[in-house]
CSV table of C-alpha atoms and ligand atoms in Angstrom, one decimal:
chain,number,residue,atom,x,y,z
E,1,MET,CA,-110.0,-65.1,-201.5
E,2,LYS,CA,-112.7,-64.6,-204.1
E,3,ARG,CA,-112.2,-68.1,-205.4
E,4,ARG,CA,-112.7,-69.5,-201.9
E,5,ILE,CA,-116.0,-67.6,-201.5
E,6,ALA,CA,-117.3,-68.9,-204.8
E,7,THR,CA,-116.5,-72.5,-203.8
E,8,LYS,CA,-118.3,-72.1,-200.5
E,9,THR,CA,-121.4,-70.6,-202.2
E,10,LEU,CA,-121.6,-73.6,-204.6
E,11,LYS,CA,-121.2,-76.1,-201.8
E,12,ARG,CA,-124.1,-74.6,-199.9
E,13,ALA,CA,-126.3,-75.2,-202.9
E,14,GLU,CA,-125.3,-78.9,-203.2
E,15,PRO,CA,-128.2,-80.4,-201.1
E,16,LEU,CA,-130.7,-79.0,-203.7
E,17,LEU,CA,-129.1,-80.9,-206.6
E,18,PRO,CA,-130.9,-84.3,-206.3
E,19,LEU,CA,-134.3,-82.7,-206.0
E,20,LEU,CA,-134.4,-80.3,-209.0
E,21,PRO,CA,-134.0,-80.5,-212.8
E,22,VAL,CA,-130.5,-79.5,-214.0
E,23,ARG,CA,-131.6,-76.4,-215.8
E,24,THR,CA,-133.4,-75.0,-212.7
E,25,VAL,CA,-130.4,-75.8,-210.6
E,26,LYS,CA,-128.2,-73.8,-212.9
E,27,GLN,CA,-130.5,-70.8,-212.8
E,28,LEU,CA,-130.8,-71.0,-209.1
E,29,LEU,CA,-127.0,-71.1,-208.7
E,30,LEU,CA,-126.5,-68.2,-211.0
E,31,CYS,CA,-129.1,-66.2,-209.0
E,32,ALA,CA,-127.6,-67.2,-205.8
E,33,ILE,CA,-124.1,-66.2,-206.9
E,34,LEU,CA,-125.2,-62.9,-208.3
E,35,LEU,CA,-127.2,-62.1,-205.2
E,36,VAL,CA,-124.6,-63.1,-202.7
E,37,MET,CA,-121.4,-61.8,-204.3
E,38,PRO,CA,-121.9,-58.1,-204.1
E,39,PHE,CA,-123.0,-58.1,-200.5
E,40,ARG,CA,-120.7,-60.7,-199.0
E,41,SER,CA,-117.4,-60.3,-200.8
E,42,PRO,CA,-116.3,-56.8,-199.7
E,43,VAL,CA,-117.0,-57.8,-196.1
E,44,LEU,CA,-115.3,-61.1,-196.3
E,45,ALA,CA,-112.3,-59.6,-198.1
E,46,ASN,CA,-111.7,-57.4,-195.1
E,47,ARG,CA,-112.0,-60.2,-192.6
E,48,PRO,CA,-109.4,-62.8,-192.1
E,49,ARG,CA,-110.7,-66.4,-192.5
E,50,SER,CA,-110.5,-67.3,-188.9
E,51,PHE,CA,-112.6,-64.3,-187.9
E,52,ASN,CA,-115.8,-65.2,-186.2
E,53,PRO,CA,-117.9,-63.6,-183.5
E,54,SER,CA,-116.6,-65.8,-180.7
E,55,SER,CA,-112.9,-65.5,-181.7
E,56,LEU,CA,-110.4,-63.9,-179.4
E,57,ALA,CA,-109.8,-60.9,-181.6
E,58,ASP,CA,-113.5,-60.0,-181.5
E,59,GLN,CA,-113.4,-59.3,-177.8
E,60,PRO,CA,-113.5,-55.5,-177.3
E,61,GLN,CA,-110.6,-55.5,-174.9
E,62,VAL,CA,-108.4,-57.6,-177.1
E,63,ARG,CA,-109.3,-55.3,-180.0
E,64,ALA,CA,-108.3,-52.3,-177.9
E,65,ALA,CA,-104.9,-54.0,-177.1
E,66,LEU,CA,-104.4,-54.6,-180.8
E,67,ASP,CA,-105.1,-51.0,-181.6
E,68,TRP,CA,-102.7,-49.9,-178.9
E,69,PHE,CA,-99.8,-51.2,-180.9
E,70,THR,CA,-100.8,-49.2,-184.0
E,71,LYS,CA,-101.1,-46.0,-182.0
E,72,ASN,CA,-98.0,-46.4,-179.9
E,73,LEU,CA,-95.2,-47.5,-182.2
E,74,ARG,CA,-93.1,-44.4,-181.4
E,75,TRP,CA,-93.1,-45.4,-177.7
E,76,VAL,CA,-91.9,-48.9,-178.6
E,77,ASP,CA,-89.1,-47.5,-180.8
E,78,ASP,CA,-88.0,-45.1,-178.0
E,79,GLU,CA,-87.9,-47.8,-175.4
E,80,GLN,CA,-85.9,-50.1,-177.7
E,81,VAL,CA,-83.3,-47.3,-178.3
E,82,LYS,CA,-83.0,-46.6,-174.5
E,83,LEU,CA,-82.6,-50.2,-173.5
E,84,THR,CA,-80.2,-51.0,-176.3
E,85,GLU,CA,-77.9,-48.1,-175.2
E,86,ILE,CA,-77.5,-49.7,-171.7
E,87,PRO,CA,-74.6,-52.2,-172.1
E,88,ALA,CA,-75.6,-55.7,-171.0
E,89,PRO,CA,-72.9,-58.3,-171.8
E,90,SER,CA,-73.8,-61.8,-170.4
E,91,PHE,CA,-73.2,-61.8,-166.6
E,92,GLN,CA,-73.4,-58.0,-166.5
E,93,GLU,CA,-77.1,-57.4,-167.3
E,94,ALA,CA,-78.0,-55.7,-164.0
E,95,LYS,CA,-78.3,-52.1,-165.2
E,96,ARG,CA,-80.5,-53.0,-168.2
E,97,ALA,CA,-82.5,-55.3,-165.9
E,98,ASP,CA,-83.2,-52.4,-163.6
E,99,ALA,CA,-84.5,-50.3,-166.5
E,100,VAL,CA,-86.8,-53.1,-167.6
E,101,ARG,CA,-88.0,-53.5,-164.0
E,102,ASP,CA,-89.0,-49.8,-163.7
E,103,ILE,CA,-91.1,-50.0,-166.9
E,104,LEU,CA,-92.8,-53.2,-166.0
E,105,ALA,CA,-93.5,-51.8,-162.5
E,106,SER,CA,-95.0,-48.7,-164.0
E,107,GLU,CA,-97.5,-51.0,-165.8
E,108,GLY,CA,-98.9,-52.1,-162.4
E,109,LEU,CA,-97.4,-55.6,-162.5
E,110,THR,CA,-96.1,-57.3,-159.4
E,111,ILE,CA,-92.3,-57.4,-159.9
E,112,GLN,CA,-89.5,-59.5,-158.6
E,113,THR,CA,-85.9,-59.9,-159.5
E,114,ASP,CA,-84.7,-63.4,-158.8
E,115,LYS,CA,-81.3,-64.5,-157.4
E,116,ILE,CA,-79.5,-64.6,-160.8
E,117,GLY,CA,-81.0,-61.4,-162.1
E,118,ASN,CA,-84.1,-62.3,-164.1
E,119,VAL,CA,-86.8,-59.6,-163.9
E,120,ILE,CA,-90.3,-61.0,-163.7
E,121,GLY,CA,-93.5,-59.0,-163.9
E,122,GLU,CA,-96.6,-61.0,-162.9
E,123,LEU,CA,-100.1,-60.5,-164.2
E,124,PRO,CA,-102.4,-62.8,-162.1
E,125,GLY,CA,-105.0,-64.8,-164.0
E,126,SER,CA,-108.4,-65.8,-162.9
E,127,ASP,CA,-107.0,-69.3,-162.5
E,128,GLU,CA,-103.6,-69.0,-160.8
E,129,ARG,CA,-102.8,-72.7,-160.9
E,130,GLU,CA,-101.0,-72.3,-164.3
E,131,VAL,CA,-98.7,-69.8,-165.8
E,132,VAL,CA,-97.6,-68.8,-169.3
E,133,VAL,CA,-94.2,-67.1,-169.6
E,134,LEU,CA,-93.4,-64.4,-172.2
E,135,ALA,CA,-89.7,-64.0,-172.1
E,136,ALA,CA,-86.9,-61.9,-173.8
E,137,HIS,CA,-83.2,-62.1,-173.0
E,138,LEU,CA,-81.4,-59.1,-171.6
E,139,ASP,CA,-77.9,-60.0,-172.6
E,140,THR,CA,-75.8,-59.2,-175.7
E,141,VAL,CA,-72.6,-60.8,-177.1
E,142,PHE,CA,-70.8,-57.5,-177.0
E,143,PRO,CA,-68.1,-57.1,-174.3
E,144,ALA,CA,-68.1,-54.3,-171.8
E,145,GLY,CA,-66.6,-51.1,-173.4
E,146,THR,CA,-68.2,-51.7,-176.8
E,147,GLU,CA,-69.6,-48.3,-178.0
E,148,ILE,CA,-73.4,-48.5,-178.2
E,149,LYS,CA,-75.0,-45.3,-179.5
E,150,VAL,CA,-78.1,-45.9,-181.6
E,151,ARG,CA,-77.9,-44.1,-185.0
E,152,ARG,CA,-80.9,-43.5,-187.2
E,153,GLU,CA,-80.5,-43.8,-190.9
E,154,GLY,CA,-83.6,-43.5,-193.0
E,155,GLY,CA,-86.1,-45.8,-191.5
E,156,ARG,CA,-83.4,-47.9,-189.7
E,157,LEU,CA,-81.9,-48.0,-186.2
E,158,LEU,CA,-78.3,-49.1,-186.1
E,159,ALA,CA,-76.3,-50.3,-183.0
E,160,PRO,CA,-74.8,-53.5,-181.7
E,161,GLY,CA,-77.6,-55.4,-180.0
E,162,ILE,CA,-80.4,-53.2,-181.5
E,163,SER,CA,-82.2,-56.2,-182.9
E,164,ASP,CA,-80.9,-59.1,-180.7
E,165,ASN,CA,-82.4,-58.5,-178.3
E,166,GLY,CA,-83.5,-54.8,-178.3
E,167,THR,CA,-86.4,-55.9,-180.4
E,168,GLY,CA,-87.4,-58.7,-178.1
E,169,LEU,CA,-87.2,-56.6,-175.0
E,170,ALA,CA,-89.2,-53.7,-176.6
E,171,GLY,CA,-91.8,-56.3,-177.7
E,172,LEU,CA,-92.0,-57.7,-174.2
E,173,LEU,CA,-92.7,-54.2,-172.7
E,174,ALA,CA,-95.1,-53.3,-175.5
E,175,VAL,CA,-97.2,-56.5,-175.1
E,176,ALA,CA,-97.3,-55.9,-171.3
E,177,ARG,CA,-98.3,-52.3,-171.7
E,178,ALA,CA,-101.0,-53.0,-174.4
E,179,ILE,CA,-102.6,-55.7,-172.1
E,180,GLN,CA,-102.6,-53.4,-169.2
E,181,ALA,CA,-103.9,-50.4,-171.1
E,182,ALA,CA,-106.8,-52.5,-172.4
E,183,LYS,CA,-107.4,-53.9,-168.9
E,184,ILE,CA,-107.3,-57.5,-170.1
E,185,LYS,CA,-107.6,-60.0,-167.4
E,186,PRO,CA,-106.2,-63.4,-168.5
E,187,ARG,CA,-107.5,-66.8,-167.4
E,188,LEU,CA,-104.0,-68.1,-166.7
E,189,THR,CA,-101.3,-66.0,-165.0
E,190,ILE,CA,-98.9,-64.3,-167.4
E,191,LEU,CA,-95.3,-63.8,-166.4
E,192,PHE,CA,-93.4,-61.2,-168.4
E,193,ALA,CA,-89.8,-62.1,-168.0
E,194,ALA,CA,-86.6,-60.3,-169.0
E,195,ASN,CA,-84.0,-63.0,-168.5
E,196,VAL,CA,-80.2,-63.1,-168.2
E,197,GLY,CA,-77.6,-65.4,-169.7
E,198,GLU,CA,-78.9,-66.4,-173.2
E,199,GLU,CA,-75.8,-65.7,-175.2
E,200,GLY,CA,-72.6,-67.8,-175.5
E,201,GLU,CA,-71.3,-68.9,-172.1
E,202,GLY,CA,-74.4,-67.5,-170.4
E,203,ASN,CA,-75.5,-71.0,-171.5
E,204,LEU,CA,-79.3,-70.2,-171.0
E,205,ARG,CA,-78.8,-69.9,-167.3
E,206,GLY,CA,-81.6,-67.3,-166.9
E,207,MET,CA,-84.2,-69.5,-168.6
E,208,ARG,CA,-83.0,-72.6,-166.7
E,209,ALA,CA,-83.7,-70.7,-163.4
E,210,LEU,CA,-87.1,-69.6,-164.6
E,211,ILE,CA,-88.1,-73.1,-165.5
E,212,ASP,CA,-86.8,-74.4,-162.2
E,213,ALA,CA,-88.9,-71.9,-160.3
E,214,TYR,CA,-92.2,-72.3,-162.3
E,215,ARG,CA,-91.9,-75.8,-163.7
E,216,ALA,CA,-94.8,-77.3,-161.8
E,217,LYS,CA,-97.3,-74.6,-163.0
E,218,LEU,CA,-95.9,-73.9,-166.4
E,219,ARG,CA,-98.4,-74.2,-169.3
E,220,ALA,CA,-96.2,-72.7,-172.1
E,221,VAL,CA,-93.2,-70.5,-172.8
E,222,ILE,CA,-93.0,-67.9,-175.6
E,223,VAL,CA,-89.6,-66.5,-176.3
E,224,LEU,CA,-89.1,-63.2,-178.1
E,225,ASP,CA,-85.7,-63.2,-179.7
E,226,GLY,CA,-84.7,-60.7,-182.4
E,227,SER,CA,-86.9,-59.3,-185.2
E,228,GLY,CA,-89.1,-60.7,-188.0
E,229,THR,CA,-92.4,-62.4,-188.4
E,230,ASP,CA,-91.5,-65.0,-190.9
E,231,HIS,CA,-90.5,-67.9,-188.7
E,232,VAL,CA,-91.4,-69.8,-185.6
E,233,THR,CA,-88.8,-71.9,-183.8
E,234,THR,CA,-90.4,-75.1,-182.6
E,235,LYS,CA,-87.3,-77.3,-182.7
E,236,ALA,CA,-84.4,-76.8,-180.4
E,237,LEU,CA,-81.0,-77.4,-181.8
E,238,ALA,CA,-78.9,-79.3,-179.3
E,239,SER,CA,-75.3,-78.3,-178.8
E,240,ARG,CA,-72.4,-79.0,-176.4
E,241,ARG,CA,-69.3,-77.0,-175.9
E,242,LEU,CA,-66.2,-78.7,-174.6
E,243,GLU,CA,-62.8,-77.5,-173.6
E,244,VAL,CA,-59.9,-80.0,-173.9
E,245,LEU,CA,-56.9,-79.3,-171.6
E,246,ILE,CA,-53.6,-81.2,-171.9
E,247,THR,CA,-50.8,-80.4,-169.4
E,248,GLY,CA,-47.2,-81.5,-168.8
E,249,PRO,CA,-44.1,-80.3,-167.0
E,250,GLY,CA,-42.9,-78.0,-169.8
E,251,GLY,CA,-39.2,-77.1,-170.4
E,252,HIS,CA,-36.6,-75.6,-172.6
E,253,SER,CA,-36.9,-76.2,-176.4
E,254,TRP,CA,-33.3,-77.2,-176.8
E,255,SER,CA,-32.1,-78.6,-173.5
E,256,ASP,CA,-35.3,-80.5,-172.7
E,257,PHE,CA,-36.0,-81.7,-176.3
E,258,GLY,CA,-37.6,-85.1,-176.3
E,259,MET,CA,-39.9,-84.6,-173.3
E,260,PRO,CA,-43.7,-85.0,-174.1
E,261,ASN,CA,-45.2,-81.8,-175.5
E,262,PRO,CA,-48.9,-80.9,-174.8
E,263,ILE,CA,-49.3,-79.0,-178.0
E,264,ASN,CA,-47.9,-81.9,-180.0
E,265,ALA,CA,-50.4,-84.1,-178.2
E,266,LEU,CA,-53.3,-81.7,-178.9
E,267,VAL,CA,-52.3,-81.6,-182.6
E,268,ARG,CA,-52.2,-85.4,-182.8
E,269,ALA,CA,-55.6,-85.6,-181.1
E,270,SER,CA,-57.1,-82.9,-183.3
E,271,VAL,CA,-56.0,-84.5,-186.5
E,272,ARG,CA,-57.7,-87.7,-185.4
E,273,PHE,CA,-60.9,-85.9,-184.4
E,274,ILE,CA,-61.4,-83.9,-187.5
E,275,ASN,CA,-61.5,-87.1,-189.5
E,276,THR,CA,-64.6,-88.3,-187.5
E,277,LYS,CA,-67.5,-89.0,-189.9
E,278,VAL,CA,-70.7,-87.1,-189.1
E,279,PRO,CA,-74.1,-87.8,-190.7
E,280,THR,CA,-75.8,-85.2,-193.0
E,281,ALA,CA,-79.1,-86.5,-191.7
E,282,PRO,CA,-79.6,-85.8,-188.8
E,283,ARG,CA,-77.5,-82.8,-189.6
E,284,THR,CA,-74.5,-82.9,-187.2
E,285,THR,CA,-71.5,-80.5,-187.1
E,286,PHE,CA,-68.4,-79.9,-185.1
E,287,ASN,CA,-66.1,-76.9,-184.9
E,288,LEU,CA,-62.6,-76.5,-183.4
E,289,GLY,CA,-63.2,-72.9,-182.5
E,290,GLN,CA,-60.3,-71.7,-180.2
E,291,ILE,CA,-56.9,-73.1,-179.6
E,292,GLU,CA,-54.3,-71.8,-177.2
E,293,GLY,CA,-51.3,-72.8,-175.2
E,294,GLY,CA,-47.6,-72.2,-174.8
E,295,THR,CA,-45.7,-69.2,-173.5
E,296,SER,CA,-42.9,-68.7,-176.1
E,297,VAL,CA,-41.5,-70.1,-179.2
E,298,ASN,CA,-38.4,-71.6,-177.4
E,299,SER,CA,-40.3,-73.2,-174.5
E,300,ILE,CA,-41.9,-76.7,-174.4
E,301,PRO,CA,-45.4,-75.6,-173.3
E,302,TYR,CA,-46.9,-76.9,-170.0
E,303,GLU,CA,-50.4,-76.5,-171.3
E,304,ALA,CA,-52.5,-76.6,-174.4
E,305,LYS,CA,-56.3,-75.9,-174.7
E,306,LEU,CA,-58.9,-76.4,-177.4
E,307,LYS,CA,-62.5,-75.3,-177.4
E,308,VAL,CA,-64.9,-77.5,-179.5
E,309,ASP,CA,-68.5,-76.9,-180.4
E,310,LEU,CA,-70.7,-79.9,-181.2
E,311,ARG,CA,-74.2,-79.6,-182.7
E,312,SER,CA,-76.8,-82.0,-184.0
E,313,GLU,CA,-80.5,-82.4,-184.8
E,314,ASN,CA,-80.2,-85.6,-182.7
E,315,GLU,CA,-78.7,-85.6,-179.2
E,316,ASP,CA,-77.4,-89.1,-179.6
E,317,GLU,CA,-75.1,-87.9,-182.3
E,318,ILE,CA,-73.7,-85.3,-179.9
E,319,ALA,CA,-73.0,-87.9,-177.3
E,320,ARG,CA,-71.3,-90.0,-180.0
E,321,LEU,CA,-69.1,-87.0,-181.1
E,322,GLU,CA,-68.2,-86.3,-177.5
E,323,SER,CA,-67.1,-89.9,-176.9
E,324,SER,CA,-65.1,-89.7,-180.2
E,325,LEU,CA,-63.4,-86.6,-179.0
E,326,ARG,CA,-62.5,-88.3,-175.7
E,327,ASP,CA,-61.1,-91.3,-177.6
E,328,CYS,CA,-59.1,-89.0,-180.0
E,329,VAL,CA,-57.6,-87.0,-177.1
E,330,ALA,CA,-56.7,-90.2,-175.2
E,331,ALA,CA,-55.1,-91.6,-178.3
E,332,GLY,CA,-53.3,-88.3,-179.2
E,333,VAL,CA,-51.8,-88.1,-175.7
E,334,LYS,CA,-50.7,-91.7,-175.9
E,335,ASP,CA,-49.1,-91.2,-179.3
E,336,GLU,CA,-47.1,-88.3,-177.9
E,337,MET,CA,-46.0,-90.2,-174.8
E,338,ASP,CA,-45.1,-93.3,-176.9
E,339,ASN,CA,-43.1,-91.2,-179.3
E,340,ALA,CA,-41.4,-89.0,-176.8
E,341,ARG,CA,-37.6,-89.6,-176.9
E,342,GLU,CA,-37.4,-89.1,-173.2
E,343,ARG,CA,-40.6,-90.6,-171.8
E,344,ASN,CA,-39.4,-90.7,-168.3
E,345,ARG,CA,-39.1,-86.9,-168.2
E,346,GLY,CA,-42.7,-86.1,-167.4
E,347,LYS,CA,-46.1,-87.4,-168.0
E,348,LEU,CA,-49.0,-85.7,-169.8
E,349,GLU,CA,-52.4,-85.3,-168.2
E,350,TRP,CA,-55.6,-84.5,-170.0
E,351,LYS,CA,-59.2,-83.7,-169.2
E,352,ILE,CA,-62.3,-82.5,-171.0
E,353,ASN,CA,-64.5,-79.9,-169.4
E,354,GLN,CA,-68.0,-79.1,-170.5
E,355,ILE,CA,-68.3,-75.3,-170.9
E,356,GLY,CA,-71.8,-75.3,-172.3
E,357,SER,CA,-74.7,-77.5,-173.1
E,358,ARG,CA,-78.0,-76.7,-174.8
E,359,PRO,CA,-80.4,-79.7,-174.8
E,360,GLY,CA,-82.5,-80.4,-177.8
E,361,GLY,CA,-86.2,-81.0,-178.1
E,362,GLU,CA,-89.2,-80.5,-180.4
E,363,LEU,CA,-92.7,-79.1,-180.0
E,364,PRO,CA,-95.3,-81.7,-181.1
E,365,PRO,CA,-97.1,-80.7,-184.3
E,366,ASP,CA,-100.5,-80.9,-182.5
E,367,SER,CA,-99.4,-78.6,-179.7
E,368,PRO,CA,-102.0,-76.0,-178.5
E,369,LEU,CA,-99.3,-73.4,-178.4
E,370,LEU,CA,-98.5,-74.0,-182.1
E,371,ALA,CA,-102.3,-73.9,-182.9
E,372,ALA,CA,-102.5,-70.5,-181.1
E,373,LEU,CA,-99.6,-69.2,-183.2
E,374,ARG,CA,-101.2,-70.5,-186.4
E,375,SER,CA,-104.5,-68.8,-185.6
E,376,ALA,CA,-102.7,-65.6,-184.7
E,377,ASP,CA,-100.9,-65.8,-188.1
E,378,GLU,CA,-104.1,-66.3,-189.9
E,379,TYR,CA,-105.7,-63.4,-188.2
E,380,VAL,CA,-102.9,-61.0,-189.0
E,381,GLY,CA,-102.4,-62.5,-192.5
E,382,ASN,CA,-98.9,-63.9,-191.9
E,383,GLN,CA,-97.2,-67.1,-192.8
E,384,SER,CA,-94.6,-68.7,-190.5
E,385,ARG,CA,-91.8,-71.1,-191.5
E,386,VAL,CA,-91.0,-73.7,-188.9
E,387,GLU,CA,-87.3,-73.5,-187.8
E,388,ARG,CA,-84.8,-75.4,-185.8
E,389,SER,CA,-82.5,-73.1,-183.8
E,390,SER,CA,-80.7,-72.6,-180.5
E,391,THR,CA,-82.7,-70.2,-178.2
E,392,ASP,CA,-84.0,-69.9,-174.7
E,393,ALA,CA,-86.8,-72.2,-175.8
E,394,ASN,CA,-84.3,-75.1,-175.8
E,395,ILE,CA,-84.7,-75.5,-172.1
E,396,PRO,CA,-88.5,-75.9,-171.8
E,397,LEU,CA,-88.6,-78.0,-175.1
E,398,SER,CA,-86.0,-80.4,-173.7
E,399,LEU,CA,-88.3,-81.0,-170.7
E,400,GLY,CA,-91.4,-81.5,-172.8
E,401,ILE,CA,-92.9,-78.1,-171.9
E,402,GLU,CA,-94.6,-76.3,-174.7
E,403,ALA,CA,-92.4,-73.5,-176.1
E,404,ILE,CA,-91.7,-71.5,-179.2
E,405,ALA,CA,-89.3,-68.6,-180.1
E,406,LEU,CA,-90.6,-65.8,-182.3
E,407,GLY,CA,-89.2,-62.5,-183.7
E,408,ALA,CA,-90.9,-59.5,-182.2
E,409,GLY,CA,-91.8,-57.9,-185.6
E,410,GLY,CA,-90.1,-55.5,-188.0
E,411,SER,CA,-86.9,-56.6,-189.7
E,412,GLY,CA,-83.2,-56.7,-188.8
E,413,GLY,CA,-79.8,-58.0,-189.7
E,414,GLY,CA,-76.2,-58.2,-188.8
E,415,ALA,CA,-76.9,-59.9,-185.5
E,416,HIS,CA,-73.8,-60.3,-183.3
E,417,SER,CA,-71.9,-57.8,-185.4
E,418,LEU,CA,-71.1,-54.1,-184.9
E,419,GLN,CA,-73.2,-53.4,-188.1
E,420,GLU,CA,-76.4,-54.7,-186.5
E,421,TRP,CA,-79.6,-52.9,-187.7
E,422,TYR,CA,-83.3,-52.9,-187.1
E,423,GLU,CA,-86.1,-51.5,-189.2
E,424,PRO,CA,-89.4,-51.0,-187.3
E,425,ALA,CA,-91.6,-50.9,-190.4
E,426,GLY,CA,-94.4,-53.5,-189.9
E,427,ARG,CA,-93.6,-54.0,-186.3
E,428,ASP,CA,-97.3,-53.8,-185.3
E,429,LEU,CA,-98.1,-56.9,-187.2
E,430,GLY,CA,-95.4,-58.8,-185.3
E,431,LEU,CA,-96.7,-57.5,-181.9
E,432,LYS,CA,-100.3,-58.4,-182.7
E,433,ARG,CA,-99.1,-61.9,-183.7
E,434,VAL,CA,-97.3,-62.2,-180.3
E,435,LEU,CA,-100.3,-60.8,-178.3
E,436,LEU,CA,-102.8,-63.1,-180.0
E,437,THR,CA,-100.5,-66.1,-179.5
E,438,LEU,CA,-100.0,-65.3,-175.9
E,439,LEU,CA,-103.7,-64.8,-175.2
E,440,GLY,CA,-104.5,-67.8,-177.3
E,441,VAL,CA,-102.8,-70.0,-174.7
E,442,ALA,CA,-103.4,-67.9,-171.6
E,443,GLY,CA,-107.1,-67.3,-172.5
E,444,LEU,CA,-109.3,-64.6,-171.1
E,445,ALA,CA,-110.9,-64.6,-167.6
E,446,PRO,CA,-114.6,-65.6,-167.8
E,447,GLN,CA,-116.8,-62.5,-168.0
E,448,LYS,CA,-119.0,-61.9,-165.0
E,449,GLY,CA,-122.5,-61.6,-166.3
E,450,PRO,CA,-125.0,-59.1,-164.9
E,451,SER,CA,-126.4,-60.3,-161.6
O,501,ZN,ZN1,-80.9,-63.4,-179.1
């Protein structure tokens, strides 16, 4: 910081150089530095570099909202604990959604719950032709019946789902409350959305419905997912999940020996597929994640199933992998049929169903949303690493709509495990970063001057 100030001071003296003798210039510079340093540096040291009188954070209402976070951290912790303790497996989010709905309604927002269960609180802007969405997913990966009681240990909160996405939901409510408490009127309409169906086979259905409903007016989407302030997801990792199903007549292991066997066919297909070459750049992966079939050790099965996850930084590679999987299954089934001793005793059928698809996409580097995040980072003194990941932001990014995913502050770990934890220390920095990014794109309503 100090070095930067000194450089600036020298630069300002530069136009004098051609007009004056070197010695005089040196003396002038020395005087200038001595005069300026003691007065300017303590002030500048306290001010982030982007700070200037016209900046967002210098507006009294924005400042009040930023202060709100620092004063109300306990409230945010408590809401996070309450929401986390309401079970919300994907497709069973309704109870937790109702709790979020009540809090958003108490902030004076106009609330609606859409057909599939997303809760949306609307804060109208002075220009209602465009909207900015701040979203956090309601659902967790934990099945119904998982014990969820938040424990406090030292500075930590521990429970399944406490961070993913207890932190995001608490952040969503805190930002809404801070904006309302400070009576901020945005220029664009802000939608605070707690959405269903982000995890696993939820397949981003909540975000898909939000985008469908608001696409024509959508300026940007900011997703709050989990904790942290160190990253910004601007690249959507594409994935596709497929289920292979092979069926046949089935029979007795001894008396029907020789008839085509769906498990044999699946094994033949799988061995072919796992030899498929994938590039390291763009990074491309596959996983044979679940295999099932058969009813007993002494029966020829009538069915065999395989679930496969395909991911790539480039969607063309996913399409290539899917077509390779289809070729391998067709070939595996053909091998089994050709090699069956009793081919006429039943035919194998196969099909591949898509059980999930997350499209890819990237935020352009010159995006105004990313610029807003960068200014917010600069203001709070944070640095963000750009990440590629699979989040609700995949949907808008795949459609060319500006979107990012952020952690909602603090730190956490053990996501998707029973040991999940969250530590709120430093949460206010994360919330300030979110608020400034949101207002950076939504803007403030023009002030009405005295008339
Ligand atoms: Zn999540």
